[in-house]
Every structure is written in C-alpha cells, then in structure tokens.
Short mmCIF file of C-alpha atoms in Angstrom, two decimals:
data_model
loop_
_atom_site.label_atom_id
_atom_site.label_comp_id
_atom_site.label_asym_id
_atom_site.label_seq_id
_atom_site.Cartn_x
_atom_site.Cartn_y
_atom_site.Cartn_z
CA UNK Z 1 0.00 0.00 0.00
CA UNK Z 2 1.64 3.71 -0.86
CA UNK Z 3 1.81 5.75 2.19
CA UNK Z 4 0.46 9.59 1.91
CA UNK Z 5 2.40 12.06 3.73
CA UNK Z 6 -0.56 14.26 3.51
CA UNK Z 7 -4.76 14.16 3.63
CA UNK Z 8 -7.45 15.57 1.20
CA UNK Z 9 -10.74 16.86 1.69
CA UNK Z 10 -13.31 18.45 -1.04
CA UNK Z 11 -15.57 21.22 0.56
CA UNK Z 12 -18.07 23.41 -1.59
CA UNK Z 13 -19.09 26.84 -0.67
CA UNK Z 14 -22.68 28.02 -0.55
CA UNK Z 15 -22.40 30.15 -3.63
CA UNK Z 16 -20.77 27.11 -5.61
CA UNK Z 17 -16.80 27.23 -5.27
CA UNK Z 18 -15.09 23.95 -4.93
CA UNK Z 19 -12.53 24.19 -2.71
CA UNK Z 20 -9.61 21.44 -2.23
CA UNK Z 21 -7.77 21.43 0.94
CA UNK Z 22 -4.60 19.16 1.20
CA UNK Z 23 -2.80 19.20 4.53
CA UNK Z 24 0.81 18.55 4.74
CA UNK Z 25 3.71 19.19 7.18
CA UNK Z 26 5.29 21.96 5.62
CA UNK Z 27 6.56 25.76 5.59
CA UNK Z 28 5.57 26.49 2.42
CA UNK Z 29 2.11 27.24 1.53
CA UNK Z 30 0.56 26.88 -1.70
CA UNK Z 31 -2.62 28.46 -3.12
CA UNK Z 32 -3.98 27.53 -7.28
CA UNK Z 33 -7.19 28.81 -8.45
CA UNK Z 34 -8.59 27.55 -11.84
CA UNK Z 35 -11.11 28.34 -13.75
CA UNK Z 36 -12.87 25.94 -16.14
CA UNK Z 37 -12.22 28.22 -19.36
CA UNK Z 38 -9.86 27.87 -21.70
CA UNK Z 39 -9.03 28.37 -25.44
CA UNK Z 40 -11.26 25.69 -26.51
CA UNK Z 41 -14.14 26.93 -25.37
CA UNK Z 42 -13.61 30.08 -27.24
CA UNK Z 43 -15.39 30.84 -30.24
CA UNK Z 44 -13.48 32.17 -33.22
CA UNK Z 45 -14.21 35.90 -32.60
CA UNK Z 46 -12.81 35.04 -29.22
CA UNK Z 47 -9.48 33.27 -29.67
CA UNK Z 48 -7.02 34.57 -27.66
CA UNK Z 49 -9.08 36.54 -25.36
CA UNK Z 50 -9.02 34.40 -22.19
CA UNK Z 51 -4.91 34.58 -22.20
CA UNK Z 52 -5.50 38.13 -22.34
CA UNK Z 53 -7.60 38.20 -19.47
CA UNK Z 54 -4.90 35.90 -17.62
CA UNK Z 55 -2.53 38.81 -18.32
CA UNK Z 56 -5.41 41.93 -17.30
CA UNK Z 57 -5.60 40.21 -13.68
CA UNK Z 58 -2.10 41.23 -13.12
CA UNK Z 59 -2.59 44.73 -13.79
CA UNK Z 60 -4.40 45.97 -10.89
CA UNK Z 61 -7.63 45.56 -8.96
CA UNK Z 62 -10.38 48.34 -7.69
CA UNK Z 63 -8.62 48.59 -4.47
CA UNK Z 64 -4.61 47.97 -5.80
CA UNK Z 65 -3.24 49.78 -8.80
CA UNK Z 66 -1.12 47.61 -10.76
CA UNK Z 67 2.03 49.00 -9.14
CA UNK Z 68 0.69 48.44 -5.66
CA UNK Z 69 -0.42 44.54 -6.92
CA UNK Z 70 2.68 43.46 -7.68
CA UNK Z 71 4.80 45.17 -5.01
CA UNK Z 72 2.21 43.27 -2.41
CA UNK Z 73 2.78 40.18 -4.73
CA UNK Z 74 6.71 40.54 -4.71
CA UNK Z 75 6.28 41.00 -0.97
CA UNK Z 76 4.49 37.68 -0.59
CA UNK Z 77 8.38 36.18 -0.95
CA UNK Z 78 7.40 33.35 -2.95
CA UNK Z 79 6.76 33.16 -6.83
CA UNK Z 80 3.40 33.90 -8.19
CA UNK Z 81 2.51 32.81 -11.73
CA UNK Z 82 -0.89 32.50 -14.47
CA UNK Z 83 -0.90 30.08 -17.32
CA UNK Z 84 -4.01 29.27 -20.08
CA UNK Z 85 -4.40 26.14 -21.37
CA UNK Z 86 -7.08 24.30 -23.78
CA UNK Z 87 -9.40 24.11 -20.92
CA UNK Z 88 -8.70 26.04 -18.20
CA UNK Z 89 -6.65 29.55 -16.37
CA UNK Z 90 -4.88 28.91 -13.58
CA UNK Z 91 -3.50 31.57 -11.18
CA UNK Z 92 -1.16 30.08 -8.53
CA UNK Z 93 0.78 31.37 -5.44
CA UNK Z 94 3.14 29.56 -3.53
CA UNK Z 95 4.73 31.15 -0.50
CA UNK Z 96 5.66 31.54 3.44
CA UNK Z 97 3.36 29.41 5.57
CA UNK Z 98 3.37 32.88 7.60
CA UNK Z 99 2.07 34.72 4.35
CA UNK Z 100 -0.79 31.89 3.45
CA UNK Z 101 -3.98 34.22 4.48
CA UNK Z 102 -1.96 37.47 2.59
CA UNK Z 103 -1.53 35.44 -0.49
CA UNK Z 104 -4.96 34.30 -0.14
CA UNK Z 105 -6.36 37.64 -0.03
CA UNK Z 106 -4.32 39.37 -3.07
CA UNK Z 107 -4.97 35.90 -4.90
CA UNK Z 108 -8.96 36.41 -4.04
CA UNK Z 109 -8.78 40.52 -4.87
CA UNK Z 110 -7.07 39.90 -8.34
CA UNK Z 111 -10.02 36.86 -9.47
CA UNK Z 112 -12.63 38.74 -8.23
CA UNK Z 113 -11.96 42.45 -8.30
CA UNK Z 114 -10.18 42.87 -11.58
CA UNK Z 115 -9.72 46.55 -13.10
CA UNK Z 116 -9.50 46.18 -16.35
CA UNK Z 117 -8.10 49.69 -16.73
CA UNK Z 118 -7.70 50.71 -20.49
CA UNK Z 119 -4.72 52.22 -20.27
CA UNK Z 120 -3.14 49.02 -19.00
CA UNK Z 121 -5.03 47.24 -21.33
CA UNK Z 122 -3.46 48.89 -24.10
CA UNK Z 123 -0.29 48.14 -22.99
CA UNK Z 124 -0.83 44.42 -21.98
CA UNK Z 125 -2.07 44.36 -25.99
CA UNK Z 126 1.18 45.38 -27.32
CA UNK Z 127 3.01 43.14 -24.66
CA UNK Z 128 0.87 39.72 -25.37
CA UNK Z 129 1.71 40.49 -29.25
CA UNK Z 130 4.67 41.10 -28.91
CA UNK Z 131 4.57 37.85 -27.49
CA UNK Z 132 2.56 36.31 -30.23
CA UNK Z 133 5.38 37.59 -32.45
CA UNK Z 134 8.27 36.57 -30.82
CA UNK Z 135 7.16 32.67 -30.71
CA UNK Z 136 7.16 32.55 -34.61
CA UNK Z 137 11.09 32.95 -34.26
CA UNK Z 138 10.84 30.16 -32.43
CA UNK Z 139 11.50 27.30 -34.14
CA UNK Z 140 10.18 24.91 -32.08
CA UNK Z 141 6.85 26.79 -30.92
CA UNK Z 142 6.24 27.74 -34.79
CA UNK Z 143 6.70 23.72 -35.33
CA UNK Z 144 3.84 22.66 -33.15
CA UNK Z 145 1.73 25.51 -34.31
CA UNK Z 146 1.73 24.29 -37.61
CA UNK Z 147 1.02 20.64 -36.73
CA UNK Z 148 -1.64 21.81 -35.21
CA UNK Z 149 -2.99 23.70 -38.49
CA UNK Z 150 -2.58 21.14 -40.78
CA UNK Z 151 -3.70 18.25 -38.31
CA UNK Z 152 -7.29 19.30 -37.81
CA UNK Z 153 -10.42 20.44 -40.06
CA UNK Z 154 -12.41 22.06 -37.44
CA UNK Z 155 -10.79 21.47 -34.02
CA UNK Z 156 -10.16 24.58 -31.95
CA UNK Z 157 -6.96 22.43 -31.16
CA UNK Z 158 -5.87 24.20 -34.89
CA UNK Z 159 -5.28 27.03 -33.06
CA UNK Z 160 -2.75 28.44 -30.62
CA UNK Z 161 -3.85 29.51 -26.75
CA UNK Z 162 -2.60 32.92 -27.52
CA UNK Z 163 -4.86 33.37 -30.15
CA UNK Z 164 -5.80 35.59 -33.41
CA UNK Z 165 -3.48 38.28 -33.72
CA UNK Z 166 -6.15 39.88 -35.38
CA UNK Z 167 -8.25 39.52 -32.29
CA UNK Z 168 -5.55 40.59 -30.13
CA UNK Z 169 -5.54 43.85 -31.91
CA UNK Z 170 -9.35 44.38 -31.88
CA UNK Z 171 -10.22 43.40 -28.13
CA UNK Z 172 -11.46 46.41 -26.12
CA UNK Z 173 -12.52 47.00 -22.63
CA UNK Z 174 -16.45 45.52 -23.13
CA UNK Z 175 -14.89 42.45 -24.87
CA UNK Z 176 -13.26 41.30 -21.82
CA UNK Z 177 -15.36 41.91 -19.45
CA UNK Z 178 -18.18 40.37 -20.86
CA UNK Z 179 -16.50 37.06 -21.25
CA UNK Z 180 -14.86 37.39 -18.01
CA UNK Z 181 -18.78 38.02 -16.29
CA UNK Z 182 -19.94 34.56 -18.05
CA UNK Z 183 -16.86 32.48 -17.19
CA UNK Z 184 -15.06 34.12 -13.99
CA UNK Z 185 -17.95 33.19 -11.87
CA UNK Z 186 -17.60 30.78 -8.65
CA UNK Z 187 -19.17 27.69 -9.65
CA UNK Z 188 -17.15 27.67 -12.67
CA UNK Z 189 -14.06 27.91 -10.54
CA UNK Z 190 -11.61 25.71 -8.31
CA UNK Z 191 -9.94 26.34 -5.24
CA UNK Z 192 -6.41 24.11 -4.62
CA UNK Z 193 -4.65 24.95 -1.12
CA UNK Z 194 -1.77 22.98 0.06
CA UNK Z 195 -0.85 24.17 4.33
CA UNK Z 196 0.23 22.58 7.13
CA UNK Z 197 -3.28 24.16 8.67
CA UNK Z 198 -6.19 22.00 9.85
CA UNK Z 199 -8.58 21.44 7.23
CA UNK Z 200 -11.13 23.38 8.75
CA UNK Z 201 -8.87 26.23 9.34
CA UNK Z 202 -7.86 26.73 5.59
CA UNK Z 203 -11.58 26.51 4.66
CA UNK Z 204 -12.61 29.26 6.94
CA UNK Z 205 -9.69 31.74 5.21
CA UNK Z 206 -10.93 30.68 1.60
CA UNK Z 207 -14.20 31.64 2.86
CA UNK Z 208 -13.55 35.08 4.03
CA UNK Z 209 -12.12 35.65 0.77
CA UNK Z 210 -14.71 34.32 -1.67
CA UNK Z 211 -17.58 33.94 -0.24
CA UNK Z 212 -18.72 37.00 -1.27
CA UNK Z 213 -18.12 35.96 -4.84
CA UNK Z 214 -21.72 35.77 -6.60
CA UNK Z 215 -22.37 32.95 -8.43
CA UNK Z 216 -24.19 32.62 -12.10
CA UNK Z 217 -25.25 30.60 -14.96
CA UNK Z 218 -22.59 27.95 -16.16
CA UNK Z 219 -22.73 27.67 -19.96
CA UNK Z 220 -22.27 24.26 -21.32
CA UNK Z 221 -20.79 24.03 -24.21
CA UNK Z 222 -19.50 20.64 -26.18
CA UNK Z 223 -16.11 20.59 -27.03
CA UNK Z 224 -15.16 18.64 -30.74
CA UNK Z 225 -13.12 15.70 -30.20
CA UNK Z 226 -11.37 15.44 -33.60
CA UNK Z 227 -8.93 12.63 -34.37
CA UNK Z 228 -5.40 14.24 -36.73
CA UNK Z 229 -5.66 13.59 -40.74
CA UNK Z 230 -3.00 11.23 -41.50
CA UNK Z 231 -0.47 12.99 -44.18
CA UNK Z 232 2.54 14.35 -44.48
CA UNK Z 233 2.85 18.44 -44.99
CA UNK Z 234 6.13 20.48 -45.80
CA UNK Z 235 6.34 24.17 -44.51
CA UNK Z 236 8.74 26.77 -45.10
CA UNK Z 237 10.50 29.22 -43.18
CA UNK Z 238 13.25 31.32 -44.25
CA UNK Z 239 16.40 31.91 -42.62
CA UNK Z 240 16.65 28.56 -40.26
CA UNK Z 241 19.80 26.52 -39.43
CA UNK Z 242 17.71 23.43 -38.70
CA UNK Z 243 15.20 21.73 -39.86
CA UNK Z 244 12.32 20.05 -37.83
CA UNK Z 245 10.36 16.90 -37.67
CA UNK Z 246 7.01 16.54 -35.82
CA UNK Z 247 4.65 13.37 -35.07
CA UNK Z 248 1.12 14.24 -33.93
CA UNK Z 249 -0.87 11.14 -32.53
CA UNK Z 250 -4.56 11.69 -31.35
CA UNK Z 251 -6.16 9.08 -29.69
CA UNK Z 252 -9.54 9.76 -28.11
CA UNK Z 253 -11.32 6.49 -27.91
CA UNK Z 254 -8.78 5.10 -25.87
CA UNK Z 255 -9.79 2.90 -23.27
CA UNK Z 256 -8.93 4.15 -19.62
CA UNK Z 257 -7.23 0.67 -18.39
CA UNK Z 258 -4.73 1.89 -21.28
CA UNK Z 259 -4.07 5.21 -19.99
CA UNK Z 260 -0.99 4.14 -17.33
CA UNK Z 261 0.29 1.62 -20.09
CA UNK Z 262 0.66 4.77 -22.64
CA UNK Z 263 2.33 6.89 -20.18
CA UNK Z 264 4.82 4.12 -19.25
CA UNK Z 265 5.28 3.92 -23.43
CA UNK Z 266 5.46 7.06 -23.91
CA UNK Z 267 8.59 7.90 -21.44
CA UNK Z 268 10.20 4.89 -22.87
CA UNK Z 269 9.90 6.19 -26.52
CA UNK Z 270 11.05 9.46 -25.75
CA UNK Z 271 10.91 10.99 -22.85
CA UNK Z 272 14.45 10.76 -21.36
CA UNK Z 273 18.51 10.54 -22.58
CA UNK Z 274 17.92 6.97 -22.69
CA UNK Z 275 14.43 6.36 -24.58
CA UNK Z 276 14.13 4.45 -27.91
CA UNK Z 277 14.01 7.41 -30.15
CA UNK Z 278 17.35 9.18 -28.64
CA UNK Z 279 18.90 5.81 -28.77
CA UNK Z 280 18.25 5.55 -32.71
CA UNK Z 281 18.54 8.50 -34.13
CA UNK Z 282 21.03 10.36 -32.07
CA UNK Z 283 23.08 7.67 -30.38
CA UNK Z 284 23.07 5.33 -33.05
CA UNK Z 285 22.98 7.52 -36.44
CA UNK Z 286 24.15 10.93 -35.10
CA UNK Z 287 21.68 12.76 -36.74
CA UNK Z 288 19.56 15.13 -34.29
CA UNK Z 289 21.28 16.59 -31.15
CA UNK Z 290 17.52 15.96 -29.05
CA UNK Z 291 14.24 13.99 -29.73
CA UNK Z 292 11.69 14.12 -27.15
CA UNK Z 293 7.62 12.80 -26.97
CA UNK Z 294 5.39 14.98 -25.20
CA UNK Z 295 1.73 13.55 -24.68
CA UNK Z 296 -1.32 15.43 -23.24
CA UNK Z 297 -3.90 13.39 -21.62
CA UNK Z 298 -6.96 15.23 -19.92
CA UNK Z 299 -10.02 15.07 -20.56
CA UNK Z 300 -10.51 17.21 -23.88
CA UNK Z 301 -6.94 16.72 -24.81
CA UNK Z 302 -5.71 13.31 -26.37
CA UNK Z 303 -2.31 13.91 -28.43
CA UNK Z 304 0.91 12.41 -28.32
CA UNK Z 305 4.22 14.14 -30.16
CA UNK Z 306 6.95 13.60 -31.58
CA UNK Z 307 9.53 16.43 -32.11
CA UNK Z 308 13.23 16.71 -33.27
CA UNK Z 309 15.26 19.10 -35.63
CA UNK Z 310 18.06 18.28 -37.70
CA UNK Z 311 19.96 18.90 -40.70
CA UNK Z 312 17.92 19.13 -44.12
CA UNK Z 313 20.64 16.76 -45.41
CA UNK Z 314 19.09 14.37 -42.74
CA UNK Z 315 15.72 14.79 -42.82
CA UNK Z 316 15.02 11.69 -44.71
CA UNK Z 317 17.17 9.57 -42.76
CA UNK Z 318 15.46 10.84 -39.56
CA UNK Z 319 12.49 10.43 -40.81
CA UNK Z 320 13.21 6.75 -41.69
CA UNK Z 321 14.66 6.06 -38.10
CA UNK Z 322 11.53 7.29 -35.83
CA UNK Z 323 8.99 5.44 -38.57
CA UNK Z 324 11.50 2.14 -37.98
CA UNK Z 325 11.02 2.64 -34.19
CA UNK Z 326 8.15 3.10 -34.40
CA UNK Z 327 7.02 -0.12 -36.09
CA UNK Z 328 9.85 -1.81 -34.15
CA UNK Z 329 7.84 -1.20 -30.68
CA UNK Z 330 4.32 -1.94 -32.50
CA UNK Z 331 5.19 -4.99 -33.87
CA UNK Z 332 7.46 -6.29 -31.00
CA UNK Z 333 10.90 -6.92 -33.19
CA UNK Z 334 12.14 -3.67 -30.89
CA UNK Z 335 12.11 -5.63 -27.23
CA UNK Z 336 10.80 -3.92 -24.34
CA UNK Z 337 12.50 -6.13 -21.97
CA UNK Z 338 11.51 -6.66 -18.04
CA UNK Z 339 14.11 -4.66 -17.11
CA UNK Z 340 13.15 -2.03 -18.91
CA UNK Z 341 9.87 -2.23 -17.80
CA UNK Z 342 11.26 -2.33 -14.75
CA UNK Z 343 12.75 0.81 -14.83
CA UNK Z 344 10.05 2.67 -16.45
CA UNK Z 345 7.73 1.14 -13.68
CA UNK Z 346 11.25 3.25 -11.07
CA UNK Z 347 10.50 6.42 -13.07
CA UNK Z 348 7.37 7.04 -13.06
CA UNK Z 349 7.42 6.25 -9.37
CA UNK Z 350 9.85 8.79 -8.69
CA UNK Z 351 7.73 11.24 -10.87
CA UNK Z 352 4.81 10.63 -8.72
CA UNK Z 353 6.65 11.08 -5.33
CA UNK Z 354 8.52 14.42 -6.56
CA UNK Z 355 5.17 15.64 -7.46
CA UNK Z 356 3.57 14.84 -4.23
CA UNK Z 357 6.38 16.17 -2.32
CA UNK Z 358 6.45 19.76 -3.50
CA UNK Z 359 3.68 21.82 -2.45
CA UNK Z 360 2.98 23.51 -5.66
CA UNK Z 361 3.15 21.02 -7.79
CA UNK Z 362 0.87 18.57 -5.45
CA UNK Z 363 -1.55 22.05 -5.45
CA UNK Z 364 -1.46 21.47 -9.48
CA UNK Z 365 -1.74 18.12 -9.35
CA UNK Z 366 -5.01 18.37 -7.30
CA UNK Z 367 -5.66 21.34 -9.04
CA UNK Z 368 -6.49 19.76 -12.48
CA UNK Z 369 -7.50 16.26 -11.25
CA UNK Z 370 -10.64 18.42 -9.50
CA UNK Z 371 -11.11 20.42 -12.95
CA UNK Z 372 -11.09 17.45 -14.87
CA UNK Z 373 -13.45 15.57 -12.71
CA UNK Z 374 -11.08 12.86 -11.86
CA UNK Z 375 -10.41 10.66 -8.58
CA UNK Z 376 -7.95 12.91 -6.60
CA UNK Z 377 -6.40 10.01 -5.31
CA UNK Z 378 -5.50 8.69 -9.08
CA UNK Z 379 -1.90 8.07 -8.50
CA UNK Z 380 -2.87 5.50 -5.65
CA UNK Z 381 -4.40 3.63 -7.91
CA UNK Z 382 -1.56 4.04 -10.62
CA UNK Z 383 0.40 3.06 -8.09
CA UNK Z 384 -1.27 -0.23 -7.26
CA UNK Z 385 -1.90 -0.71 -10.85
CA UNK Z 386 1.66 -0.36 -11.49
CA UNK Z 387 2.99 -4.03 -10.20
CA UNK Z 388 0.83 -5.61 -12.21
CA UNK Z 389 1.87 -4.22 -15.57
CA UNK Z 390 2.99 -6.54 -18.20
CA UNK Z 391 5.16 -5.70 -21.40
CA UNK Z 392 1.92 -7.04 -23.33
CA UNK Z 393 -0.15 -4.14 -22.44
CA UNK Z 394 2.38 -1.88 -23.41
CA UNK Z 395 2.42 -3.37 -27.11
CA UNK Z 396 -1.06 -3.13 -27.11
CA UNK Z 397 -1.35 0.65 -26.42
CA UNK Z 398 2.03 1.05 -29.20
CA UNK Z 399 -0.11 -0.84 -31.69
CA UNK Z 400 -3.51 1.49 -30.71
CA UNK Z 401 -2.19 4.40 -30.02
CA UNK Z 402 1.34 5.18 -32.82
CA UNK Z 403 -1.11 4.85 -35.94
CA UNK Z 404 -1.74 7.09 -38.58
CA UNK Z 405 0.52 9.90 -37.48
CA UNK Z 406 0.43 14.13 -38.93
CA UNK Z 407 3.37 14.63 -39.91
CA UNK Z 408 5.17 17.61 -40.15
CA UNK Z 409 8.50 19.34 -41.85
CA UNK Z 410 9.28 22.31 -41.38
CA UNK Z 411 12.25 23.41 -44.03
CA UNK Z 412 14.43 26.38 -44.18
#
C-alpha cells in the first residue's frame, strides 16, 4: 500500500466554489485557483481573449493599482505565476506558511476584483503580441503551431492559446469583461490549497475571501473531439539553421485501463537521454542533437508528439529512423524487456513522489484532477496498478495508439 504524507478533503461553498484542501507538514504554503475556461471553449471571434484576461488580472484591482499589486505580490516572498491552457486559467501562489492568508487575499482581490483599466489594457495588448510575435522565431513553438494547423479540419486544437493576432488587436474594454462576467464566476471555478493548517482552518480563510463571490449561470458548451488527418505536410520558413520533424498522434477512444500503459510507453519512446528514439537516431545515427515525446492526456486533450530538428541533409534519414522505431515497438521486433519495464515502472514512481512532495506542484496536481473531474487520489491507484503491468499491455497501447501519425517538416 503507498503511504500519503498528507490528507485531502473536497468542501463546496454556498455560492458554488469547490474548494480542495490538502494538509501537509510543511513551511511552504501553496494556493492555485482555476477556472474551467480555456481556449477551446472560445469561439473564433474570441481566440485569444481568455490569455488576455490571464494577463489583465495582473494589472491591478479596484482597491490595488497595478504597481501596488505586484509590489504586495513581490512581498508575498514566494513566486506567483498564471498560465491558459485548452481548458482552463490557472492563477497560482506559492509562499511563506506565515504569508498563506496574505496570499490568499491578493490571490482572491485579483479573481474577483479585476480593473481592467484601459490604459493598461493597451499596454498588456502590445506586450501579449509582442509575445505572439516573438514565438514565430521560435523554431520549435512555430513547429507545433503548424502541426496543429494542418492536423485538424475544425478542431479549436488548430489554433494556438494565444490566439488571433487579429483579435488581439481588436479586443477592447467591453470584450473582456463580458467574457470574463460569463466564465469568472464561482461555480465555474476551483480552489487548490496545500498548508500545514487544519482542514477546517484553511476553509474558513478561503471563505472570508470568496464567499462574497456571486455565483451565475454555467454555460455548457460541447467541445469537438477530432482525431489528426493522417499525411505528411512540408512548410517553409526562411532563414533557419535546422530543420524540424514533428509526429502528432490523437487518440480519443482510448480505453482508460490503457491510460498508465501509454504513459509508461510514452517515457520509454522518448521521454528521457535513454528512450528508444534518442537511442536511434542520435546515439546510433548521429543525426539530431535531441528527440523528445510529449503527450497530453486530460479530458478534452488526447495527443501524443513527436519532435526533433536536424539537418535538411538528414531529414530523410530521420524520418526513416523514428517510422522504424516506431514499427519496431508496434510490432514487438524492438524488445521492451523486463528490465526495462522495470525501470520505467522506477520512473514514473519517482515522478509521482517528486510531485507529491512539493507543495505547488501537489496544489497542481489536485488542481487539475478536481477540474477534470477525476479521482484525486489517481496516483494510488496508478500506483497499485503499477505491479501488475505486463510488457503485453504496453504493445497493445504502441499498436492502438502510434497509428496514422500528422506529420510535419518544417524546411528552411
């Protein structure tokens, strides 16, 4: 049985907030709210506009300018941080146990009490595109992005968190605060805090903060599941020294008794110095400096990449190696041996453990299991599930899962 170092417990607040209190013997504090919008639920006059409302909560509330925000913020002593993702915007604090009910308070003041002041607005515009700019120089950013174009008819996964720069240019005042007024409401939201205080007692400073928070009408809205068109695409880009190579896998009818398998697969493929791919086509055939998998799997979000860059001289032969791998794990002739099962079974133990060591990340963890709806006690399960894994599964999910790729080539 795996041993917590720490307890759980789910409350909800009258006016709908979930809140997630996990206590743990520690001095640092850690606070994550989420809410459940993201760029897929945007529509396509909207792309882009909740990562600009990420970026407008930082710039002052009706009680802090933007200056006196961020000094209290800086003050906290910890780090303080907002990301957007497909399906949600996070806002996360981590900090001095002594400055848990301070953090709590700014954290509350910036979700609730935003200021959307135009003249910051206007400046936060030519910030986020410079931004949007900057990531087309970006090799490896602009690589994805264009996966993701050529991968999907009608998905909003076509298009990039950030958004239309045509949007971006267009937004005003009104614009964001109407979709902020429909999503940034408390039953659309999640509360994460990891403190060494009593359950109870981290619930009751929550509560000061948002209970006041009114709640309102959740829209529903469905969410295409598209699987990737199987071809390959050549793009151009002038003035690049290397030349990239990217895999997209979709794979939304999985079945969830192959979920652990894939992520066991998927760091052996190509997820450290010693996976399959790096073996082949940088230890073996010395053609690619790096070549990593990265694989998403919540709820809306199925995908599975591949990415490398090399020489155009190479890209055939590199091309050639990861399709041989490929086909080598599918069909077996590539052994996954019990020791390296073994060892895959090591690291994603010590994954778990790191995670549920550090405060913020276990506050993320919990975070998006409670935003996706899943068990928060997952990795338990994972855990158990773990000794029991065979090598068979794991050619089952390869054989499933590494058909029928997108490919993409991105040439100078």
């Amino acid at each position: 049985m795996f041993k917590l170092n720490f307890d759980v417990e789910r409350h909800f607040l009258d006016n709908g907030l979930e809140v997630i209190t996990i206590k743990k013997d520690t001095k640092i504090s850690a606070i994550n709210v989420g809410i459940k919008v993201g760029s897929l639920y945007e529509n396509m006059n909207e792309k882009g506009i909740s990562h600009f409302i990420e970026h407008m909560l930082f710039k002052g509330t009706k009680k802090r300018s933007y200056e006196e925000l961020n000094d209290e913020l800086e003050f906290l002593g910890g780090e303080y941080n907002a990301y957007t993702d497909y399906t949600s915007t996070v806002y996360t604090i981590s900090c001095l146990e002594e400055e848990f009910k301070n953090a709590i308070e700014i954290l509350g003041d910036m979700i609730i009490n935003p200021a959307f002041n135009k003249e910051e607005l206007e400046k936060e515009r030519g910030v986020i595109l410079a931004e949007m700019r900057t990531s087309k120089d970006d090799i490896e950013d602009l690589s994805f992005k264009r996966t993701n174009e050529v991968a999907f008819n009608k998905s909003p996964l076509k298009y990039d968190v950030a958004g239309i720069e045509a949007n971006v240019k267009n937004y005003d005042r009104y614009d964001l605060t109407s979709f902020y007024k429909k999503h940034y409401i408390p039953n659309n939201a999640l509360v994460t805090v990891v403190s060494s205080y009593n359950h109870d007692e981290a619930l009751n400073e929550v509560k000061k903060v948002f209970k006041g928070w009114e709640s309102g009408e959740k829209i529903k809205k469905d969410i295409l599941e598209e699987k990737n068109i199987c071809k390959s695409i050549t793009t151009t880009k002038s003035n690049i020294e290397q030349n990239t190579i990217v895999y997209l896998y979709t794979f939304y009818n999985l079945n969830r008794d192959l979920e652990l398998p894939l992520r066991i697969l998927n760091h052996r493929l190509g997820e450290s110095s010693n996976s399959l791919l790096f073996r082949e086509v940088r230890e073996k055939r010395g053609l690619a400096y790096d070549i990593y998998t990265s694989i998403d799997m919540t709820n809306s979000v199925k995908t599975l990449y591949i990415y490398t860059a090399v020489g155009e001289e190479d890209l055939n032969s590199a091309v050639s190696a990861i399709n041989e791998t490929i086909s080598g794990v599918k069909s077996g002739s590539l052994a996954i041996g019990e020791r390296d099962l073994e060892l895959m079974k090591k690291v994603h133990k010590t994954a778990v453990i790191s995670t549920l060591e550090d405060p913020s990340e276990l506050c993320n963890y919990m975070l998006h299991q409670g935003l996706d709806g899943e068990d928060l006690y997952e990795f338990v399960k994972d855990m158990e599930k773990l000794h029991s894994l065979d090598i068979n599964k794991i050619q089952e999910v390869a054989r499933e899962v590494l058909s029928n790729p997108t490919i993409h080539i991105l040439k100078s």
